[in-house]
CSV table of C-alpha atoms and ligand atoms in Angstrom, one decimal:
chain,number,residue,atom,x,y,z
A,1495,UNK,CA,0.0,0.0,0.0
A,1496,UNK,CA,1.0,3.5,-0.2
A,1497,UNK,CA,2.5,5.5,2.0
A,1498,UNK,CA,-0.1,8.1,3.7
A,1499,UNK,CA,1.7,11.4,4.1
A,1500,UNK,CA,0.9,13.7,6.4
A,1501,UNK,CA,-1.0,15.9,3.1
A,1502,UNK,CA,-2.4,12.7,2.2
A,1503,UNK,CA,-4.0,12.3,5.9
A,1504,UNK,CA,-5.3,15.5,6.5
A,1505,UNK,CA,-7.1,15.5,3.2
A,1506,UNK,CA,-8.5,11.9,3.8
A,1507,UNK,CA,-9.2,13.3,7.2
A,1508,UNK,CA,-10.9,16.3,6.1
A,1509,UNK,CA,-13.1,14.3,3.6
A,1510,UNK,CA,-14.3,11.9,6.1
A,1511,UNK,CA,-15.1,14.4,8.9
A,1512,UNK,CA,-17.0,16.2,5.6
A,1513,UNK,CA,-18.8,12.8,5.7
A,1514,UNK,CA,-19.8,12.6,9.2
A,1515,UNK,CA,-20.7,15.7,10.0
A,1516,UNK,CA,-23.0,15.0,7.4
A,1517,UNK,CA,-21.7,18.2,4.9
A,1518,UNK,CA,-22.5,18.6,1.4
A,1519,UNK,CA,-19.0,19.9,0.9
A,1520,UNK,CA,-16.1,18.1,2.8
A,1521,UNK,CA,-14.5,22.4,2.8
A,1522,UNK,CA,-17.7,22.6,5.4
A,1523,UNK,CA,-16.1,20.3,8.0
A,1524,UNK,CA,-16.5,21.2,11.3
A,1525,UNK,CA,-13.2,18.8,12.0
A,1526,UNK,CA,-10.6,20.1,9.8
A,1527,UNK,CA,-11.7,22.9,7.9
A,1528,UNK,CA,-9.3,23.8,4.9
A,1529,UNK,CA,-7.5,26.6,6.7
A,1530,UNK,CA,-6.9,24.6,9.5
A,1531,UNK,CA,-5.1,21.9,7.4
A,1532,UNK,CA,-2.8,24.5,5.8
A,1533,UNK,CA,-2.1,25.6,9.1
A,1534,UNK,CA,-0.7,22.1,10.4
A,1535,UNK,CA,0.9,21.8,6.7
A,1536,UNK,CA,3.0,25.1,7.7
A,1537,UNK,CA,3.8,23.8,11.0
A,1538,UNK,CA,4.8,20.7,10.0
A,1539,UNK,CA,7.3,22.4,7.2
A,1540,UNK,CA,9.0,24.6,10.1
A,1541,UNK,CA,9.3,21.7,11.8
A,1542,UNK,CA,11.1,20.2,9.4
A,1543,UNK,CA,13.6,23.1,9.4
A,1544,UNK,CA,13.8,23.0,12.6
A,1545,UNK,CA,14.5,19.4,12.3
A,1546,UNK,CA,17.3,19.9,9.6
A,1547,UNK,CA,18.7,23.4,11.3
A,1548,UNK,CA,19.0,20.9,14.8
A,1549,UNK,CA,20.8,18.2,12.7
A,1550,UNK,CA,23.8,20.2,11.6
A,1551,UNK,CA,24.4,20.8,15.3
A,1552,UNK,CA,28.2,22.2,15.7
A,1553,UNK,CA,28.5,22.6,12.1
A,1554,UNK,CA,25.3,25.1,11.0
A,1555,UNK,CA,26.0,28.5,10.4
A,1556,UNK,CA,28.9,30.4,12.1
A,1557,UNK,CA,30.0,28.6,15.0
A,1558,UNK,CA,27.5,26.4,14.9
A,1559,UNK,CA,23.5,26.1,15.9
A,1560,UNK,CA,24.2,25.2,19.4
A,1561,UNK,CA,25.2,27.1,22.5
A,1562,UNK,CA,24.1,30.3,24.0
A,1563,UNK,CA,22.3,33.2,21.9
A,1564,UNK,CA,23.1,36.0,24.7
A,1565,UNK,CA,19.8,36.8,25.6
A,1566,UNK,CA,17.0,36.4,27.8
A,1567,UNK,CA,13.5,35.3,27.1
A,1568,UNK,CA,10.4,36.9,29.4
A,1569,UNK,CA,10.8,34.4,31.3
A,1570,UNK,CA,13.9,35.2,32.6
A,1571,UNK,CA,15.5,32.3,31.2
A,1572,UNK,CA,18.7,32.1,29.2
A,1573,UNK,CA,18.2,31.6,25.2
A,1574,UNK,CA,19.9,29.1,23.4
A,1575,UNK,CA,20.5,30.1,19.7
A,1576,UNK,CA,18.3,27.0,18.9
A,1577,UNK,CA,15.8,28.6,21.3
A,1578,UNK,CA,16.4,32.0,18.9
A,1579,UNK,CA,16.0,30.3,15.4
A,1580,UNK,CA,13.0,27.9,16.1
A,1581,UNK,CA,11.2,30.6,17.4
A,1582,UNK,CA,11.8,32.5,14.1
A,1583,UNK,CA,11.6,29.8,11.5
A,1584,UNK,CA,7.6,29.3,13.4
A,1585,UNK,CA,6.9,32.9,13.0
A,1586,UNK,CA,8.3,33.3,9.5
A,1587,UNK,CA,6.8,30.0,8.2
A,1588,UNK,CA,3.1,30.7,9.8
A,1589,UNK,CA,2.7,34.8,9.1
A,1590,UNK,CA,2.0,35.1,5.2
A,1591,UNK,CA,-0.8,32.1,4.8
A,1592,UNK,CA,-4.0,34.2,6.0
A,1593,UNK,CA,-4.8,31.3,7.2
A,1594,UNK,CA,-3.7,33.2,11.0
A,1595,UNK,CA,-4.8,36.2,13.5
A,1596,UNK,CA,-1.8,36.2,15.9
A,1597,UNK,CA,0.5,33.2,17.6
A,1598,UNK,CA,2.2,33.3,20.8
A,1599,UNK,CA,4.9,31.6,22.1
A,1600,UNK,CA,7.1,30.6,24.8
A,1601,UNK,CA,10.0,32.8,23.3
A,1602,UNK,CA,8.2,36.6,23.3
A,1603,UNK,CA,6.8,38.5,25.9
A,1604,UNK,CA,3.8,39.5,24.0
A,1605,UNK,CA,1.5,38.1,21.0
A,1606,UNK,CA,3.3,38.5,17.3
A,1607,UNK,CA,0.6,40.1,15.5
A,1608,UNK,CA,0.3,39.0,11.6
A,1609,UNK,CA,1.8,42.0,9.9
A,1610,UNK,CA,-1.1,44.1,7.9
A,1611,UNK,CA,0.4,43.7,4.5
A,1612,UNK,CA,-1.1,40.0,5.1
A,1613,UNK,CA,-4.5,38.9,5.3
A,1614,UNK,CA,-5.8,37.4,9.1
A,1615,UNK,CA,-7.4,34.1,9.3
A,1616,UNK,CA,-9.4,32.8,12.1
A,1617,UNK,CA,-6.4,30.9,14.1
A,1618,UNK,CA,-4.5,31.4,17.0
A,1619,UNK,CA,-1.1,29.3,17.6
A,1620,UNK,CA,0.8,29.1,20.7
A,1621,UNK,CA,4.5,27.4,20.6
A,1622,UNK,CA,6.9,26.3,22.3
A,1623,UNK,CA,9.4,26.3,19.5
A,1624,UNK,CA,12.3,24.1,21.3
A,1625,UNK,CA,11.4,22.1,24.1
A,1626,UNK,CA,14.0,20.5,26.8
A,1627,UNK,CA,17.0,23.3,25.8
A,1628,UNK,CA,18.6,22.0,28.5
A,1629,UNK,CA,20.0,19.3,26.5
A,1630,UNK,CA,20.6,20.6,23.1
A,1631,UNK,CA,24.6,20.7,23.8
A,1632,UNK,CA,24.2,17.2,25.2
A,1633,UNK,CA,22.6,15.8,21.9
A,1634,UNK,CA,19.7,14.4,23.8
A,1635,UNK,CA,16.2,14.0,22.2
A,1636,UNK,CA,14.5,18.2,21.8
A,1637,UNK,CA,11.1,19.0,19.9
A,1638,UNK,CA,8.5,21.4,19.8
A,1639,UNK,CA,4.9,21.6,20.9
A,1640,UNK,CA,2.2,23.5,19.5
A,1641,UNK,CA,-1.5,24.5,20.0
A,1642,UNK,CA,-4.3,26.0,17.7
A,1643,UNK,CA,-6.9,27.8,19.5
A,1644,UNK,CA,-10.4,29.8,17.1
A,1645,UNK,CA,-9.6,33.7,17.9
A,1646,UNK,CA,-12.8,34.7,19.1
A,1647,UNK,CA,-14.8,36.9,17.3
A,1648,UNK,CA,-14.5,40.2,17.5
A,1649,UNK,CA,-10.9,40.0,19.7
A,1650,UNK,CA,-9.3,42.8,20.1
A,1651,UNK,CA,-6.2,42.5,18.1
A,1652,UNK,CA,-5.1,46.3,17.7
A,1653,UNK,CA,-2.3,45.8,19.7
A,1654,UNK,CA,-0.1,42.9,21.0
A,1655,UNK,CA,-0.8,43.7,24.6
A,1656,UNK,CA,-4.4,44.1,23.9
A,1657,UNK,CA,-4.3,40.0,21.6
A,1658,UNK,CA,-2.8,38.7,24.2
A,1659,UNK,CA,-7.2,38.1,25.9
A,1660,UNK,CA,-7.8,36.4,22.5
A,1661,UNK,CA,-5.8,33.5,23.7
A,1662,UNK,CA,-7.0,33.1,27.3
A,1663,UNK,CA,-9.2,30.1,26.5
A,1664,UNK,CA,-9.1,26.7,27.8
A,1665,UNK,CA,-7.3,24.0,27.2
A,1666,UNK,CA,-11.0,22.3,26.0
A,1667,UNK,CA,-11.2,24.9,23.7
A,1668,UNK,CA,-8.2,23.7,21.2
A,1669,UNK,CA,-9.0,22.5,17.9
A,1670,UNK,CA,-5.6,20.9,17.5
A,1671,UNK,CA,-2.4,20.2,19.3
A,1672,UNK,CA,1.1,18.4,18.3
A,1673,UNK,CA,4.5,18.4,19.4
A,1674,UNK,CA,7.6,17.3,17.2
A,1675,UNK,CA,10.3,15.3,18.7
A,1676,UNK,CA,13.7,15.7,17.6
A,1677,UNK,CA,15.6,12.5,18.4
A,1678,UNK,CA,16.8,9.7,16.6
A,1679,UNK,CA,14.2,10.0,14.2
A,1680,UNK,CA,12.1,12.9,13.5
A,1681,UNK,CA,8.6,12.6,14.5
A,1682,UNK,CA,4.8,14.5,14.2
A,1683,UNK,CA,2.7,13.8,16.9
A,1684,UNK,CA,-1.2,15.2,16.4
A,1685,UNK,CA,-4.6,15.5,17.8
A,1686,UNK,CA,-7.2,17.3,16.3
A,1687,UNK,CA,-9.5,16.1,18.8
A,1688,UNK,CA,-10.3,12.6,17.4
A,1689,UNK,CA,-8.0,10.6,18.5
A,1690,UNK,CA,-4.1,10.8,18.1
A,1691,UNK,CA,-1.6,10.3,14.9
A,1692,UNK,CA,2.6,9.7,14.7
A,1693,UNK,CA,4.1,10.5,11.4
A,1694,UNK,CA,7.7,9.9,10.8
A,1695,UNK,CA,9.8,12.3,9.0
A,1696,UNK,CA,11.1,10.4,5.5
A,1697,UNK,CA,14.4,12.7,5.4
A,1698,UNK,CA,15.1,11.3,1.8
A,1699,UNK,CA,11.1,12.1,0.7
A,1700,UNK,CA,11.3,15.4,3.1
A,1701,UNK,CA,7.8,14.0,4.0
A,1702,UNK,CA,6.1,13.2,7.4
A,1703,UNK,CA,4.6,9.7,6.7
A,1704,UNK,CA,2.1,8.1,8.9
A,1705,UNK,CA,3.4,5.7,11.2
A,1706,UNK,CA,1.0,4.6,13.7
A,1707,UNK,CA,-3.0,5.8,14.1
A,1708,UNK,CA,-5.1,5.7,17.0
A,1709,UNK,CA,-2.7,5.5,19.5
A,1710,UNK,CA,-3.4,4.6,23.1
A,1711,UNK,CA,-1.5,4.7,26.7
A,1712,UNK,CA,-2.2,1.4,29.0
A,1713,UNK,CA,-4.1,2.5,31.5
A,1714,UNK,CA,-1.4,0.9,34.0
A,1715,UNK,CA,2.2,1.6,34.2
A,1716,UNK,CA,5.2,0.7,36.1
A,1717,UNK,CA,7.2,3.9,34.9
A,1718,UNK,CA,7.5,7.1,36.6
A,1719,UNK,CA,8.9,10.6,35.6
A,1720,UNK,CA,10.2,12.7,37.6
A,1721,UNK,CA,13.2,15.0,38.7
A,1722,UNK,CA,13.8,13.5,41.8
A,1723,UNK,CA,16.5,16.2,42.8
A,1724,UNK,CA,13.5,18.3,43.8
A,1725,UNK,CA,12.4,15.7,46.5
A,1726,UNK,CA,12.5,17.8,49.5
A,1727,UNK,CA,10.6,20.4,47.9
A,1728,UNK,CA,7.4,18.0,46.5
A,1729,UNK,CA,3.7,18.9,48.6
A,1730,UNK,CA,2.8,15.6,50.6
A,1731,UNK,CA,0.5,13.5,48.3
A,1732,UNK,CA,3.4,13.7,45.6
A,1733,UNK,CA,5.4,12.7,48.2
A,1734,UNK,CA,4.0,9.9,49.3
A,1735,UNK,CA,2.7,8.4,46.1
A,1736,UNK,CA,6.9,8.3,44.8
A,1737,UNK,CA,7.3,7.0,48.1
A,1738,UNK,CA,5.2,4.1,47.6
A,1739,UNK,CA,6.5,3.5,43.6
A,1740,UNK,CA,10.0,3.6,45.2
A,1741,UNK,CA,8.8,1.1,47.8
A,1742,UNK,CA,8.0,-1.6,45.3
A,1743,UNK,CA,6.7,-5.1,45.2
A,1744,UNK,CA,6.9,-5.2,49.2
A,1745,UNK,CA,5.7,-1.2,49.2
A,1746,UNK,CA,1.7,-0.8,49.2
A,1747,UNK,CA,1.3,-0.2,45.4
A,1748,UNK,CA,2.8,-4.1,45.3
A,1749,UNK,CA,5.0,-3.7,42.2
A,1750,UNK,CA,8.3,-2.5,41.3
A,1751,UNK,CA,8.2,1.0,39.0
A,1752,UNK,CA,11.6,2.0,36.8
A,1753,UNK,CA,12.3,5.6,36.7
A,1754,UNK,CA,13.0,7.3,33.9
A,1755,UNK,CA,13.6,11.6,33.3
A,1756,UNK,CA,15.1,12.9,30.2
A,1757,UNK,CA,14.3,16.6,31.3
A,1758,UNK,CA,12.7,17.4,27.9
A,1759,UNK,CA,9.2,17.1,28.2
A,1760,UNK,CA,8.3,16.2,24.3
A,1761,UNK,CA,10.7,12.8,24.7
A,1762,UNK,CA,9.2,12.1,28.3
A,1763,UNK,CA,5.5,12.1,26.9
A,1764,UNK,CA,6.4,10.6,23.9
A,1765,UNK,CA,7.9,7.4,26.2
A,1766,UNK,CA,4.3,7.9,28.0
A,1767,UNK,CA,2.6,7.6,24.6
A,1768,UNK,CA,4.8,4.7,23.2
A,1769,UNK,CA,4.5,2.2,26.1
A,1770,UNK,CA,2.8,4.2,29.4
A,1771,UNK,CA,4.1,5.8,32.3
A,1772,UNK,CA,3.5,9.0,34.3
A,1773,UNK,CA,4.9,12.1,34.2
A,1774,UNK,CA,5.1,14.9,37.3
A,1775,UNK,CA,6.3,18.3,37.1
A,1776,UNK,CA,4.3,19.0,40.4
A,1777,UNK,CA,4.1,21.6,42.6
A,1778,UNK,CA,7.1,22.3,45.1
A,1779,UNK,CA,7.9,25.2,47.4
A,1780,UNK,CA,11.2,26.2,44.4
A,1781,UNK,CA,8.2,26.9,41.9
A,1782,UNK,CA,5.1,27.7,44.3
A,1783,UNK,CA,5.2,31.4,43.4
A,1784,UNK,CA,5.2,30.5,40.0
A,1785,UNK,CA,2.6,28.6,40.1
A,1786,UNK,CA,4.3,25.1,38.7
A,1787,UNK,CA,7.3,25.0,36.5
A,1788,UNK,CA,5.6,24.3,32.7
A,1789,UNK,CA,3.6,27.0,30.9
A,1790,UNK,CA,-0.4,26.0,30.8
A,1791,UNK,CA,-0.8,27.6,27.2
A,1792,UNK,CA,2.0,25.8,24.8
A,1793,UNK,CA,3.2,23.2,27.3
A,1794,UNK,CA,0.1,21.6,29.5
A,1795,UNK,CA,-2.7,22.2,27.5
A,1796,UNK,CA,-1.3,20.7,23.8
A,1797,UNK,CA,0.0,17.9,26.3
A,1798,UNK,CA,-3.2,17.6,28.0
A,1799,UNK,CA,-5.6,17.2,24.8
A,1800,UNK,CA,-3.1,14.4,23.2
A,1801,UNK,CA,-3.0,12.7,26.2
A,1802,UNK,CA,-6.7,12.3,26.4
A,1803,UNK,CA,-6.8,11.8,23.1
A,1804,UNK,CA,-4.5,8.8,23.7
A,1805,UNK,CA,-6.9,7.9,27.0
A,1806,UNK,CA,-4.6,8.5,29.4
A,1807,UNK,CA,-5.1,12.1,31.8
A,1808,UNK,CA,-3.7,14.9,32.5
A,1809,UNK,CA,-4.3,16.8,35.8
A,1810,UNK,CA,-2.4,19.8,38.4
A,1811,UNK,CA,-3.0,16.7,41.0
A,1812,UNK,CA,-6.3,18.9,42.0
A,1813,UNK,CA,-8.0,20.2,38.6
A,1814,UNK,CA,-8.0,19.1,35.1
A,1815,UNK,CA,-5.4,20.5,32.8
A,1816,UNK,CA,-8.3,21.3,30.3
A,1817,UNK,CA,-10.6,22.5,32.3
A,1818,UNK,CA,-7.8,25.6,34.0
A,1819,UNK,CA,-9.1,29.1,32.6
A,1820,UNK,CA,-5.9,31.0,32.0
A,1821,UNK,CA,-5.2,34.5,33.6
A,1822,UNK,CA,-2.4,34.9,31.1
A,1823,UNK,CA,-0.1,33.8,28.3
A,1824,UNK,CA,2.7,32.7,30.3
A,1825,UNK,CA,0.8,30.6,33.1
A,1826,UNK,CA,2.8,28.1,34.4
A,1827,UNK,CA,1.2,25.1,36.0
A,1828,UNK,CA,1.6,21.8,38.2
A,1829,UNK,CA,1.4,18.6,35.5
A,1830,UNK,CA,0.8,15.2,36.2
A,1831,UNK,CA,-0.1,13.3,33.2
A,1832,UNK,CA,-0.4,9.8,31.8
A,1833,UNK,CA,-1.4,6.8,32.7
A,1834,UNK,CA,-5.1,7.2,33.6
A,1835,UNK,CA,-4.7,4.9,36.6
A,1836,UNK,CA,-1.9,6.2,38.1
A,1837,UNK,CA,-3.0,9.5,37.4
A,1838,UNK,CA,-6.0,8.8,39.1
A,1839,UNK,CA,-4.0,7.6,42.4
A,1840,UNK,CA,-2.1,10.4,42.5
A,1841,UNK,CA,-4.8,13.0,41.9
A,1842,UNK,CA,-6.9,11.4,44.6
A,1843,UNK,CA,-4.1,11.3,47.5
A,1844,UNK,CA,-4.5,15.2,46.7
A,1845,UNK,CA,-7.6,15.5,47.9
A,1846,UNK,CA,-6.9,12.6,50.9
B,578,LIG,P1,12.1,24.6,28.3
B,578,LIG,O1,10.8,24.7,27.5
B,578,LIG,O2,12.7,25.9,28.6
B,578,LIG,O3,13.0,23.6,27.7
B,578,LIG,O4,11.7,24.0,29.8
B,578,LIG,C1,10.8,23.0,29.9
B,578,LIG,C2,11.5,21.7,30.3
B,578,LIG,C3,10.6,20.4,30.0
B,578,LIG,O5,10.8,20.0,28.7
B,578,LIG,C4,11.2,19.5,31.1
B,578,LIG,O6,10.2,18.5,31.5
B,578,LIG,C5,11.5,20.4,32.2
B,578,LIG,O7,11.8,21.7,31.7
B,578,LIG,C6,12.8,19.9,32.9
B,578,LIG,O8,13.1,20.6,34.0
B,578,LIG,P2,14.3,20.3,35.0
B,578,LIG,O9,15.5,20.8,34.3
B,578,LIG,O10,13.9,21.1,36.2
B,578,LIG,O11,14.3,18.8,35.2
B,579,LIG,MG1,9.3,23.7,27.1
């Protein structure tokens, strides 16, 4: 059989959600309207750069694609030059389609506004253009995660400050989310709500190909994530549940759990999506004024929806990720996802 790209899928995709919705014209579906499948077209392409500007490591450019870019993002966090150009290959790929009102991401302060000399379609997209930094000089697996929200009617998009409301919607509300891992291979991870799809970069074809459809997390694990190191800092339920993993077979969970943290979230839900598992970045008193450690609008939330998607859940440990109505673009929150029976356990000893 042929291969199904990723352009094949989405038009097969948006034919049969056409179908179901019961449409005369498949351009009518609710599911994937046209626009929408442009829109994960472009973002697959600048992931693809990305992909290709990540693979010449110490020998892109002058001095190489890795190390530090000098600045600062809002955040307060130190860029990486990968951090720099992923952020601008995203904006540069996903302003001149019309097919966008504004996109926000992990990298800028404020919403980048599509520039008037282009027409504004109905989307917003939220990014985290390179995900895990902490081990692009390490060559250990990076990606990039990615959200599409409607822009509500009427937003007021006169000035970034004032675009920035458009986006305050929750997690629920997203009509598609992905990441991209960049590891060994390449791969496209996406949801647009209906379940969830892996596509495999073909670096000779230059196409994402469809590897695996409907995928689903067992609902049990024995694999834990977690950066342990923060231990003394955890609230008590997440304390006691790694307590009792660590415990094992004699412990009162009765089984022994492996740990596993590669400190890049894309790879450590990607592990969760491949074969189960759990993942934490909970709460701790080194984040509490934060909030949490990972941002609820291009970290959690496209997180959250795929792993739903997937049937596992996603949770802060006392609220659904998809349920949180954001105060602001660069939210962080407490994340526990994956495994919906483990996720479950750990949820309820929050409210023990
Ligand atoms: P980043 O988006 O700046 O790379 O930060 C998010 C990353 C996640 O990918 C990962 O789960 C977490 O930060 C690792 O944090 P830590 O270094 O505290 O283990
Ligand atoms: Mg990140």
């Amino acid at each position: 059989m042929a291969q199904r790209t990723l352009a094949r899928y989405l038009t097969d995709a948006q034919r049969e959600s056409g179908r179901e919705s019961g449409c005369d014209s498949a351009l009518e579906s609710p599911l994937i309207p046209s626009d929408l499948k442009f829109l994960i077209e472009v973002v697959s392409r600048a992931c693809k750069a990305i992909s290709i500007a990540i693979g010449k490591g110490a020998l892109g450019g002058e001095g190489g694609v890795l190390g530090e870019a000098g600045s600062d993002n809002v955040q307060g966090e130190a860029q990486k030059k990968l951090d720099v150009l992923s952020n601008e290959i995203l904006l540069e790929a996903n302003e001149w389609g019309g097919h966008l009102a504004a996109m926000a991401s992990e990298e800028m302060d404020l919403p980048h506004l599509v520039p008037n000399r282009f027409p504004k379609g109905e989307y917003l997209l939220t990014f985290d253009p390179l995900d895990g930094s902490s081990n692009i000089d390490v060559n250990v697996s990076i990606g990039t995660i990615f959200s599409v929200l409607r822009c509500p009617e009427g937003a007021d998009l006169s000035s970034e400050a004032a675009a920035e409301q458009a986006f305050l919607q929750p997690g629920t509300a997203q009509v598609a989310a992905g990441y991209a891992v960049y590891g060994p291979t390449t791969l496209l991870v996406l949801t647009f709500g209906a379940g969830v799809a892996v596509f495999t970069l073909d670096r000779e074809l230059g196409e994402f190909v469809l590897t695996q459809e409907n995928v689903q997390i067992p609902a049990e694990t024995k694999e834990f994530a977690i950066n342990m190191s923060n231990q003394r800092f955890w609230e008590a339920p997440v304390k006691r549940y790694v307590d009792e993993m660590v415990a094992g077979k004699t412990g009162p969970l009765g089984k022994d759990y492996n740990m596993r943290w590669v400190a890049s979230m894309v790879a450590d839900v990607h592990r969760i999506m491949t074969r189960g598992g759990i993942f934490m970045y909970p709460l701790d008193e080194k984040v509490r004024d934060k909030g949490g450690k990972l941002r609820l609008m291009y970290e959690a939330n496209p997180m959250a929806l795929l792993v739903e998607q997937a049937g596992g859940a996603a949770t802060t440990g006392r609220q659904r990720i998809l349920d949180i109505a954001p105060q602001h673009l660069h939210q962080r929150v407490p994340v526990i996802l994956g495994s919906k029976s483990e996720v479950e356990r750990v949820t309820g000893y929050h409210q023990a």
